[in-house]
C-alpha cells in the first residue's frame, strides 16, 4: 500500500513539473495528494473481492451442457443395448425356451348314455358332483325289463323240458323199431310164399303184387322208425347246456338280465359330473347322452406353438406350466406328444384345392398343438378346472436362456395375479 502511494506521489510531482507549476504549488499539491491516501486507507479492503466470485459463479453454466450430453449419450447407449437384447432374445427363446400363452387344460369328456330306453325313475347325483367308479348315477324304470327276464326264464324251462321228454321217448322209439322189424319179417315171409305160389301158377298176379307192396312198405317203416330212434337218442344224449334249444333259451335269459342290469347307469371311472339336465319321469332313449362325465385322470394341457418354435422340441422334453387360476405357481410337466398335422384350409367339399388369400411378405406362422402332461396332478389347486387358461414353457435342455425365460415367466405370473 505504501509502495503504491509513493508511486502516485512521484507521478503527481512529475506532472506538476511538466506543467511548469511553481514550487509552492507543487508543495500544496503534494500536501493535497498526501491527504488522499488517508481517506483511502479508511475504506474497507475487501471491496475488490466480488470480481473473482462472479467468475466462479459463471463456471457451472458452461459445465451443465456437458453433463446433460453425457447423460443423453448414456441413455441412448442403454436404449440401444436394450433394443438389441430384445431383438436377440426372441429367436434365442424360440429355439431354446419355446413359450406359449393361451394354452388350456383338457381331459376326456364322456357323454354318458343309457344302453336301454325308458323313463327315469331316480336321479341319484347332483350337477358338478364328484363320483367314484361304479357309483349309480340314475335309474330307469325296470318294470318291463323284469317281465322280459321272467319270460326268458319260462322259455328256458320249456327247452329243458323238451330235453327231458326226449330222454323219456327213447324206449318208445326203440319199441317202435322192434315192431316195424317184426312187421317186416312177416311181410317177407308172405312175399316168399306168394313168390312160390306165383311161380307154380297157383297165385294170381294181383295177390303177388299186393304181397310185394306190403313187404316194401314194411321195410320203409323200419327205416323211418330207426331214424326216429337215432334222432331221439341224439337229443337225449346231448347235455342240457349244449343242447341248441337250451342254448338259445339261455341266451335270451342272459340278454334280458343284462338289459335289466343296465336300467341303473353307473359312473365309468372316478371323476366329475357336468351339464346334468335329467329329471325324474323324463324319457331317455338308448344311446342318447343324458349327462357329461369328466375323467380328471386324463387331464392334459394343450399349447399351440409356432412352427419355428418346434425345432428343438420333442416328446419327453421338460416343461413348465403356469395357470391363470394359480398366479406365480409353476408346475413341472413333460411334453407328451406333438400333433402330426392341422387343417390346412385347402380341402373343399368338391375335392378341389383351395388357394390361400394371404399375400403378405411375412405371413404369420401356423401353430401346431403340443400336448403337455403335468407330472403330479395332485399338486393342482382345486380351482384349476377343465378349460382353465395356462402358459407353457418348454425346456429342451438346461441353460441360461431357459433359466431367464423361467424367471420372466414367474414375474409375468405374479403380475397377472394383480389383475
Short mmCIF file of C-alpha atoms in Angstrom, two decimals:
data_model
loop_
_atom_site.label_atom_id
_atom_site.label_comp_id
_atom_site.label_asym_id
_atom_site.label_seq_id
_atom_site.Cartn_x
_atom_site.Cartn_y
_atom_site.Cartn_z
CA UNK A 1 0.00 0.00 0.00
CA UNK A 2 2.86 2.40 0.88
CA UNK A 3 4.62 1.50 -2.33
CA UNK A 4 1.53 2.35 -4.35
CA UNK A 5 1.18 5.65 -2.52
CA UNK A 6 4.80 6.58 -3.26
CA UNK A 7 4.33 5.81 -6.88
CA UNK A 8 1.28 8.06 -7.06
CA UNK A 9 3.19 10.90 -5.33
CA UNK A 10 6.07 10.56 -7.73
CA UNK A 11 3.68 10.64 -10.66
CA UNK A 12 1.89 13.74 -9.43
CA UNK A 13 5.18 15.54 -8.86
CA UNK A 14 6.32 14.74 -12.32
CA UNK A 15 3.07 16.00 -13.78
CA UNK A 16 3.38 19.28 -11.91
CA UNK A 17 6.93 19.81 -13.09
CA UNK A 18 5.89 19.23 -16.63
CA UNK A 19 3.14 21.78 -16.28
CA UNK A 20 5.62 24.38 -15.10
CA UNK A 21 3.91 24.98 -11.77
CA UNK A 22 5.81 26.83 -9.08
CA UNK A 23 7.34 25.01 -6.17
CA UNK A 24 4.73 26.31 -3.77
CA UNK A 25 2.01 24.98 -5.93
CA UNK A 26 3.79 21.69 -6.13
CA UNK A 27 4.16 21.68 -2.40
CA UNK A 28 0.50 22.43 -2.00
CA UNK A 29 -0.28 19.77 -4.49
CA UNK A 30 1.91 17.32 -2.68
CA UNK A 31 0.25 18.11 0.59
CA UNK A 32 -3.10 17.67 -1.06
CA UNK A 33 -2.04 14.42 -2.60
CA UNK A 34 -0.80 13.20 0.73
CA UNK A 35 -4.22 13.71 2.26
CA UNK A 36 -5.92 11.48 -0.33
CA UNK A 37 -4.33 8.19 0.80
CA UNK A 38 -5.55 8.87 4.33
CA UNK A 39 -9.08 8.87 3.07
CA UNK A 40 -8.48 5.69 1.01
CA UNK A 41 -6.94 3.90 3.94
CA UNK A 42 -10.17 4.39 5.76
CA UNK A 43 -12.10 2.48 3.04
CA UNK A 44 -12.73 -1.28 3.63
CA UNK A 45 -10.17 -3.53 1.96
CA UNK A 46 -12.48 -6.42 0.80
CA UNK A 47 -14.20 -4.17 -1.82
CA UNK A 48 -12.25 -5.59 -4.85
CA UNK A 49 -13.13 -9.29 -3.97
CA UNK A 50 -16.55 -9.63 -5.70
CA UNK A 51 -14.98 -9.89 -9.20
CA UNK A 52 -13.41 -13.39 -8.64
CA UNK A 53 -16.66 -14.62 -7.07
CA UNK A 54 -18.54 -13.60 -10.22
CA UNK A 55 -16.09 -15.53 -12.38
CA UNK A 56 -16.53 -18.71 -10.26
CA UNK A 57 -20.31 -18.40 -10.46
CA UNK A 58 -20.11 -18.23 -14.23
CA UNK A 59 -18.34 -21.63 -14.50
CA UNK A 60 -21.38 -24.05 -13.76
CA UNK A 61 -23.48 -22.90 -16.75
CA UNK A 62 -20.59 -23.86 -19.01
CA UNK A 63 -20.23 -27.36 -17.41
CA UNK A 64 -24.00 -28.17 -17.28
CA UNK A 65 -24.36 -28.83 -21.05
CA UNK A 66 -21.50 -31.33 -20.87
CA UNK A 67 -23.24 -33.30 -18.10
CA UNK A 68 -26.56 -33.27 -19.99
CA UNK A 69 -24.89 -34.52 -23.14
CA UNK A 70 -23.16 -37.26 -21.15
CA UNK A 71 -26.46 -38.40 -19.64
CA UNK A 72 -28.18 -38.35 -23.03
CA UNK A 73 -25.35 -40.40 -24.51
CA UNK A 74 -25.55 -42.97 -21.73
CA UNK A 75 -29.32 -43.14 -22.12
CA UNK A 76 -29.01 -43.67 -25.87
CA UNK A 77 -26.44 -46.43 -25.38
CA UNK A 78 -28.65 -48.10 -22.79
CA UNK A 79 -31.67 -47.87 -25.08
CA UNK A 80 -29.75 -49.39 -27.99
CA UNK A 81 -28.47 -52.21 -25.78
CA UNK A 82 -32.00 -52.87 -24.54
CA UNK A 83 -33.42 -52.95 -28.05
CA UNK A 84 -30.60 -55.19 -29.20
CA UNK A 85 -31.20 -57.54 -26.29
CA UNK A 86 -34.91 -57.71 -27.06
CA UNK A 87 -34.26 -58.38 -30.74
CA UNK A 88 -31.75 -61.12 -29.90
CA UNK A 89 -33.93 -62.60 -27.16
CA UNK A 90 -36.87 -63.67 -29.31
CA UNK A 91 -35.01 -66.05 -31.68
CA UNK A 92 -32.98 -67.44 -28.80
CA UNK A 93 -36.09 -68.05 -26.72
CA UNK A 94 -37.95 -69.64 -29.65
CA UNK A 95 -35.16 -72.18 -30.11
CA UNK A 96 -34.02 -72.87 -26.55
CA UNK A 97 -37.07 -71.99 -24.44
CA UNK A 98 -40.28 -72.06 -26.53
CA UNK A 99 -43.13 -70.31 -24.75
CA UNK A 100 -46.84 -70.28 -25.50
CA UNK A 101 -49.61 -68.42 -23.76
CA UNK A 102 -53.28 -69.07 -24.24
CA UNK A 103 -52.94 -72.81 -23.58
CA UNK A 104 -55.76 -74.66 -21.85
CA UNK A 105 -56.23 -77.79 -19.78
CA UNK A 106 -58.34 -80.54 -21.31
CA UNK A 107 -59.49 -84.02 -20.35
CA UNK A 108 -61.52 -86.89 -21.73
CA UNK A 109 -65.18 -85.89 -21.68
CA UNK A 110 -67.64 -88.78 -21.88
CA UNK A 111 -71.25 -88.35 -22.85
CA UNK A 112 -72.91 -90.88 -20.57
CA UNK A 113 -75.91 -92.51 -22.27
CA UNK A 114 -78.12 -95.40 -21.12
CA UNK A 115 -78.00 -98.70 -23.01
CA UNK A 116 -81.74 -99.17 -22.63
CA UNK A 117 -84.68 -96.85 -23.11
CA UNK A 118 -87.28 -95.89 -20.57
CA UNK A 119 -88.49 -93.23 -18.16
CA UNK A 120 -86.09 -92.01 -15.46
CA UNK A 121 -87.14 -93.37 -12.09
CA UNK A 122 -84.50 -91.82 -9.80
CA UNK A 123 -81.68 -89.26 -10.25
CA UNK A 124 -79.03 -90.23 -7.70
CA UNK A 125 -76.43 -87.45 -8.13
CA UNK A 126 -76.30 -83.66 -8.39
CA UNK A 127 -74.74 -81.49 -11.06
CA UNK A 128 -70.95 -80.94 -10.72
CA UNK A 129 -70.75 -83.77 -8.18
CA UNK A 130 -67.65 -85.89 -7.65
CA UNK A 131 -68.34 -89.59 -8.22
CA UNK A 132 -66.46 -92.86 -7.88
CA UNK A 133 -66.17 -95.66 -10.39
CA UNK A 134 -69.31 -97.81 -10.38
CA UNK A 135 -71.35 -95.31 -8.39
CA UNK A 136 -75.03 -95.26 -9.54
CA UNK A 137 -75.94 -92.06 -11.38
CA UNK A 138 -79.60 -92.57 -12.26
CA UNK A 139 -82.14 -95.39 -12.62
CA UNK A 140 -84.62 -96.21 -15.38
CA UNK A 141 -87.97 -97.80 -14.61
CA UNK A 142 -87.30 -101.56 -14.77
CA UNK A 143 -90.88 -102.91 -14.80
CA UNK A 144 -90.90 -104.13 -18.39
CA UNK A 145 -87.34 -105.42 -18.11
CA UNK A 146 -88.23 -107.62 -15.16
CA UNK A 147 -91.10 -109.01 -17.26
CA UNK A 148 -88.68 -109.81 -20.06
CA UNK A 149 -86.47 -111.70 -17.64
CA UNK A 150 -89.41 -113.77 -16.41
CA UNK A 151 -90.46 -114.59 -19.96
CA UNK A 152 -86.94 -115.66 -20.91
CA UNK A 153 -86.74 -117.94 -17.91
CA UNK A 154 -90.04 -119.57 -18.95
CA UNK A 155 -88.68 -120.27 -22.42
CA UNK A 156 -85.59 -121.80 -20.87
CA UNK A 157 -87.72 -124.12 -18.77
CA UNK A 158 -89.57 -125.25 -21.87
CA UNK A 159 -86.32 -126.06 -23.60
CA UNK A 160 -85.13 -128.03 -20.62
CA UNK A 161 -88.40 -129.96 -20.52
CA UNK A 162 -88.10 -130.81 -24.18
CA UNK A 163 -84.70 -132.31 -23.50
CA UNK A 164 -86.11 -134.35 -20.62
CA UNK A 165 -89.04 -135.58 -22.67
CA UNK A 166 -86.64 -136.61 -25.39
CA UNK A 167 -84.81 -138.87 -22.97
CA UNK A 168 -88.08 -140.47 -21.95
CA UNK A 169 -89.04 -141.07 -25.59
CA UNK A 170 -86.06 -143.35 -26.31
CA UNK A 171 -87.71 -146.59 -25.06
CA UNK A 172 -90.86 -145.90 -27.06
CA UNK A 173 -88.80 -145.28 -30.17
CA UNK A 174 -86.90 -148.50 -29.64
CA UNK A 175 -90.18 -150.41 -29.23
CA UNK A 176 -91.47 -148.92 -32.46
CA UNK A 177 -88.34 -150.07 -34.27
CA UNK A 178 -88.87 -153.58 -32.95
CA UNK A 179 -92.49 -153.51 -34.01
CA UNK A 180 -91.67 -152.44 -37.54
CA UNK A 181 -88.97 -155.08 -37.79
CA UNK A 182 -91.49 -157.78 -36.80
CA UNK A 183 -93.90 -156.48 -39.41
CA UNK A 184 -91.10 -156.57 -41.96
CA UNK A 185 -90.34 -160.17 -41.09
CA UNK A 186 -93.97 -161.17 -41.57
CA UNK A 187 -94.16 -159.29 -44.84
CA UNK A 188 -91.01 -161.04 -46.02
CA UNK A 189 -92.45 -164.44 -45.22
CA UNK A 190 -95.69 -163.65 -47.04
CA UNK A 191 -93.75 -162.41 -50.03
CA UNK A 192 -91.72 -165.62 -50.12
CA UNK A 193 -94.85 -167.81 -50.11
CA UNK A 194 -96.53 -165.64 -52.72
CA UNK A 195 -93.49 -165.93 -54.93
CA UNK A 196 -93.50 -169.74 -54.74
CA UNK A 197 -97.21 -169.96 -55.49
CA UNK A 198 -96.94 -167.40 -58.27
CA UNK A 199 -94.13 -169.35 -59.88
CA UNK A 200 -96.26 -172.54 -59.82
CA UNK A 201 -99.21 -170.67 -61.26
CA UNK A 202 -101.24 -171.18 -58.15
CA UNK A 203 -101.40 -167.42 -57.27
CA UNK A 204 -102.79 -164.61 -59.25
CA UNK A 205 -100.74 -161.63 -60.33
CA UNK A 206 -102.76 -159.23 -58.17
CA UNK A 207 -102.10 -161.12 -54.97
CA UNK A 208 -98.40 -161.35 -55.74
CA UNK A 209 -98.25 -157.63 -56.35
CA UNK A 210 -100.02 -156.95 -53.06
CA UNK A 211 -97.58 -159.15 -51.13
CA UNK A 212 -94.63 -157.40 -52.73
CA UNK A 213 -96.04 -153.93 -51.89
CA UNK A 214 -96.64 -154.95 -48.28
CA UNK A 215 -93.01 -156.03 -47.98
CA UNK A 216 -91.70 -152.76 -49.33
CA UNK A 217 -93.93 -150.73 -47.01
CA UNK A 218 -92.75 -152.75 -44.01
CA UNK A 219 -89.13 -152.10 -44.98
CA UNK A 220 -89.75 -148.35 -45.23
CA UNK A 221 -91.44 -148.35 -41.83
CA UNK A 222 -88.39 -149.98 -40.31
CA UNK A 223 -86.07 -147.34 -41.76
CA UNK A 224 -88.32 -144.50 -40.52
CA UNK A 225 -88.51 -145.98 -37.03
CA UNK A 226 -84.75 -146.36 -36.86
CA UNK A 227 -84.28 -142.73 -37.99
CA UNK A 228 -86.63 -141.51 -35.27
CA UNK A 229 -84.76 -143.57 -32.73
CA UNK A 230 -81.41 -142.09 -33.76
CA UNK A 231 -82.79 -138.54 -33.57
CA UNK A 232 -84.30 -139.09 -30.14
CA UNK A 233 -81.14 -140.74 -28.89
CA UNK A 234 -79.03 -137.83 -30.19
CA UNK A 235 -81.27 -135.32 -28.50
CA UNK A 236 -81.32 -137.29 -25.27
CA UNK A 237 -77.57 -137.87 -25.24
CA UNK A 238 -76.84 -134.09 -25.57
CA UNK A 239 -76.14 -132.37 -22.23
CA UNK A 240 -78.54 -129.67 -21.15
CA UNK A 241 -76.03 -126.80 -21.63
CA UNK A 242 -75.02 -127.86 -25.12
CA UNK A 243 -78.49 -128.52 -26.45
CA UNK A 244 -79.24 -125.98 -29.21
CA UNK A 245 -82.69 -125.18 -27.87
CA UNK A 246 -81.36 -124.82 -24.36
CA UNK A 247 -78.52 -122.58 -25.51
CA UNK A 248 -80.92 -120.28 -27.35
CA UNK A 249 -83.19 -120.07 -24.34
CA UNK A 250 -80.25 -119.37 -22.02
CA UNK A 251 -79.02 -116.59 -24.31
CA UNK A 252 -82.46 -114.98 -24.15
CA UNK A 253 -82.30 -115.08 -20.36
CA UNK A 254 -78.83 -113.50 -20.31
CA UNK A 255 -79.93 -110.73 -22.66
CA UNK A 256 -82.99 -109.92 -20.57
CA UNK A 257 -80.97 -109.85 -17.35
CA UNK A 258 -78.32 -107.66 -19.00
CA UNK A 259 -80.97 -105.14 -20.03
CA UNK A 260 -82.40 -105.20 -16.52
CA UNK A 261 -78.97 -104.52 -15.01
CA UNK A 262 -78.46 -101.57 -17.35
CA UNK A 263 -81.52 -99.80 -16.05
CA UNK A 264 -79.09 -98.47 -13.41
CA UNK A 265 -76.47 -96.24 -15.07
CA UNK A 266 -73.16 -96.05 -13.19
CA UNK A 267 -70.03 -93.86 -13.40
CA UNK A 268 -67.38 -95.32 -15.74
CA UNK A 269 -64.48 -94.12 -13.55
CA UNK A 270 -63.57 -91.66 -10.81
CA UNK A 271 -64.45 -88.18 -11.97
CA UNK A 272 -66.97 -85.37 -12.04
CA UNK A 273 -70.48 -84.91 -13.40
CA UNK A 274 -71.23 -81.85 -15.50
CA UNK A 275 -74.14 -80.48 -17.50
CA UNK A 276 -76.71 -82.62 -15.69
CA UNK A 277 -80.21 -81.96 -17.00
CA UNK A 278 -82.07 -85.14 -16.03
CA UNK A 279 -85.34 -85.13 -14.13
CA UNK A 280 -87.48 -87.92 -12.75
CA UNK A 281 -90.07 -89.06 -15.26
CA UNK A 282 -88.04 -87.87 -18.23
CA UNK A 283 -87.89 -90.46 -21.02
CA UNK A 284 -84.39 -91.27 -22.23
CA UNK A 285 -83.59 -93.22 -25.36
CA UNK A 286 -80.89 -95.83 -25.66
CA UNK A 287 -77.64 -94.26 -26.83
CA UNK A 288 -78.82 -90.69 -26.25
CA UNK A 289 -76.45 -88.65 -23.99
CA UNK A 290 -78.02 -87.93 -20.63
CA UNK A 291 -75.13 -86.22 -18.80
CA UNK A 292 -71.44 -85.33 -19.12
CA UNK A 293 -68.67 -87.15 -17.26
CA UNK A 294 -65.15 -85.69 -16.89
CA UNK A 295 -62.24 -88.01 -16.14
CA UNK A 296 -59.59 -85.95 -14.29
CA UNK A 297 -57.01 -88.72 -14.63
CA UNK A 298 -56.75 -87.86 -18.32
CA UNK A 299 -56.12 -84.14 -17.85
CA UNK A 300 -53.69 -82.68 -20.37
CA UNK A 301 -52.50 -79.18 -21.26
CA UNK A 302 -52.62 -78.34 -24.97
CA UNK A 303 -50.48 -75.43 -26.14
CA UNK A 304 -50.28 -74.03 -29.67
CA UNK A 305 -46.66 -73.32 -30.66
CA UNK A 306 -45.46 -71.69 -33.85
CA UNK A 307 -43.74 -73.93 -36.36
CA UNK A 308 -40.37 -72.25 -35.84
CA UNK A 309 -40.60 -72.96 -32.11
CA UNK A 310 -40.67 -76.73 -32.65
CA UNK A 311 -37.12 -77.03 -33.98
CA UNK A 312 -35.74 -78.49 -30.74
CA UNK A 313 -38.98 -79.76 -29.19
CA UNK A 314 -39.71 -83.47 -28.94
CA UNK A 315 -41.72 -85.84 -26.78
CA UNK A 316 -40.18 -86.30 -23.34
CA UNK A 317 -38.79 -82.76 -23.01
CA UNK A 318 -39.22 -80.98 -19.70
CA UNK A 319 -41.82 -78.25 -19.48
CA UNK A 320 -43.22 -75.75 -17.01
CA UNK A 321 -46.91 -74.90 -16.82
CA UNK A 322 -48.44 -71.90 -15.07
CA UNK A 323 -52.20 -71.41 -14.72
CA UNK A 324 -54.13 -68.16 -14.51
CA UNK A 325 -56.02 -69.77 -11.63
CA UNK A 326 -52.76 -70.15 -9.67
CA UNK A 327 -50.70 -66.97 -10.31
CA UNK A 328 -46.97 -67.34 -9.78
CA UNK A 329 -47.04 -71.11 -9.22
CA UNK A 330 -45.06 -73.19 -11.69
CA UNK A 331 -45.85 -76.87 -12.21
CA UNK A 332 -43.35 -79.33 -13.60
CA UNK A 333 -44.57 -81.11 -16.72
CA UNK A 334 -43.42 -83.25 -19.65
CA UNK A 335 -44.09 -82.97 -23.37
CA UNK A 336 -46.40 -85.88 -24.19
CA UNK A 337 -46.75 -85.57 -27.96
CA UNK A 338 -46.81 -83.17 -30.90
CA UNK A 339 -49.68 -83.14 -33.35
CA UNK A 340 -48.81 -84.67 -36.71
CA UNK A 341 -50.95 -82.28 -38.68
CA UNK A 342 -53.50 -79.49 -38.69
CA UNK A 343 -56.21 -78.42 -41.08
CA UNK A 344 -54.55 -76.61 -43.97
CA UNK A 345 -57.80 -74.97 -45.05
CA UNK A 346 -57.36 -76.17 -48.63
CA UNK A 347 -59.86 -79.04 -48.67
CA UNK A 348 -63.35 -78.37 -50.00
CA UNK A 349 -66.47 -80.46 -50.38
CA UNK A 350 -65.98 -80.99 -54.11
CA UNK A 351 -62.39 -82.14 -53.66
CA UNK A 352 -60.74 -79.19 -55.42
CA UNK A 353 -57.78 -77.39 -53.87
CA UNK A 354 -58.48 -74.00 -52.35
CA UNK A 355 -55.91 -71.23 -52.80
CA UNK A 356 -54.66 -69.09 -49.95
CA UNK A 357 -55.67 -65.42 -49.84
CA UNK A 358 -52.67 -64.37 -47.75
CA UNK A 359 -50.28 -62.37 -49.97
CA UNK A 360 -48.14 -60.70 -47.29
CA UNK A 361 -44.37 -60.84 -47.41
CA UNK A 362 -44.22 -62.18 -43.88
CA UNK A 363 -47.38 -64.25 -43.24
CA UNK A 364 -47.98 -65.37 -39.65
CA UNK A 365 -46.55 -68.77 -38.79
CA UNK A 366 -49.02 -71.57 -38.31
CA UNK A 367 -49.37 -73.11 -34.89
CA UNK A 368 -49.12 -76.80 -34.04
CA UNK A 369 -50.84 -78.26 -30.93
CA UNK A 370 -48.46 -79.75 -28.36
CA UNK A 371 -49.80 -81.98 -25.58
CA UNK A 372 -48.13 -81.49 -22.19
CA UNK A 373 -48.86 -83.68 -19.17
CA UNK A 374 -48.49 -82.47 -15.57
CA UNK A 375 -46.03 -84.65 -13.66
CA UNK A 376 -48.01 -84.61 -10.40
CA UNK A 377 -51.71 -83.94 -10.89
CA UNK A 378 -52.28 -83.94 -7.13
CA UNK A 379 -50.45 -80.60 -6.88
CA UNK A 380 -53.05 -78.79 -8.96
CA UNK A 381 -55.24 -76.48 -6.87
CA UNK A 382 -58.96 -77.15 -6.75
CA UNK A 383 -59.81 -74.02 -8.75
CA UNK A 384 -57.98 -75.31 -11.84
CA UNK A 385 -60.85 -76.63 -13.92
CA UNK A 386 -61.31 -78.04 -17.38
CA UNK A 387 -60.63 -75.25 -19.86
CA UNK A 388 -58.56 -73.14 -17.45
CA UNK A 389 -56.07 -70.89 -19.25
CA UNK A 390 -52.40 -71.68 -18.90
CA UNK A 391 -48.94 -70.69 -20.13
CA UNK A 392 -46.41 -73.32 -21.17
CA UNK A 393 -42.61 -73.07 -21.26
CA UNK A 394 -40.75 -75.97 -22.86
CA UNK A 395 -37.14 -76.62 -21.83
CA UNK A 396 -35.42 -78.84 -24.42
CA UNK A 397 -32.16 -78.57 -22.47
CA UNK A 398 -30.88 -76.68 -19.44
CA UNK A 399 -29.07 -73.39 -19.97
CA UNK A 400 -29.02 -69.66 -19.33
CA UNK A 401 -31.81 -68.92 -21.81
CA UNK A 402 -34.31 -71.35 -20.20
CA UNK A 403 -33.35 -70.02 -16.76
CA UNK A 404 -34.04 -66.43 -17.83
CA UNK A 405 -37.27 -67.47 -19.54
CA UNK A 406 -38.43 -69.27 -16.42
CA UNK A 407 -37.73 -66.19 -14.32
CA UNK A 408 -39.62 -63.94 -16.73
CA UNK A 409 -42.48 -66.42 -16.70
CA UNK A 410 -42.65 -66.25 -12.91
CA UNK A 411 -42.68 -62.45 -12.93
CA UNK A 412 -45.39 -62.46 -15.57
CA UNK A 413 -47.45 -64.84 -13.47
CA UNK A 414 -47.17 -62.65 -10.40
CA UNK A 415 -48.18 -59.58 -12.37
CA UNK A 416 -51.16 -61.39 -13.89
CA UNK A 417 -52.35 -62.17 -10.39
CA UNK A 418 -52.76 -58.45 -9.77
CA UNK A 419 -55.43 -58.11 -12.46
#
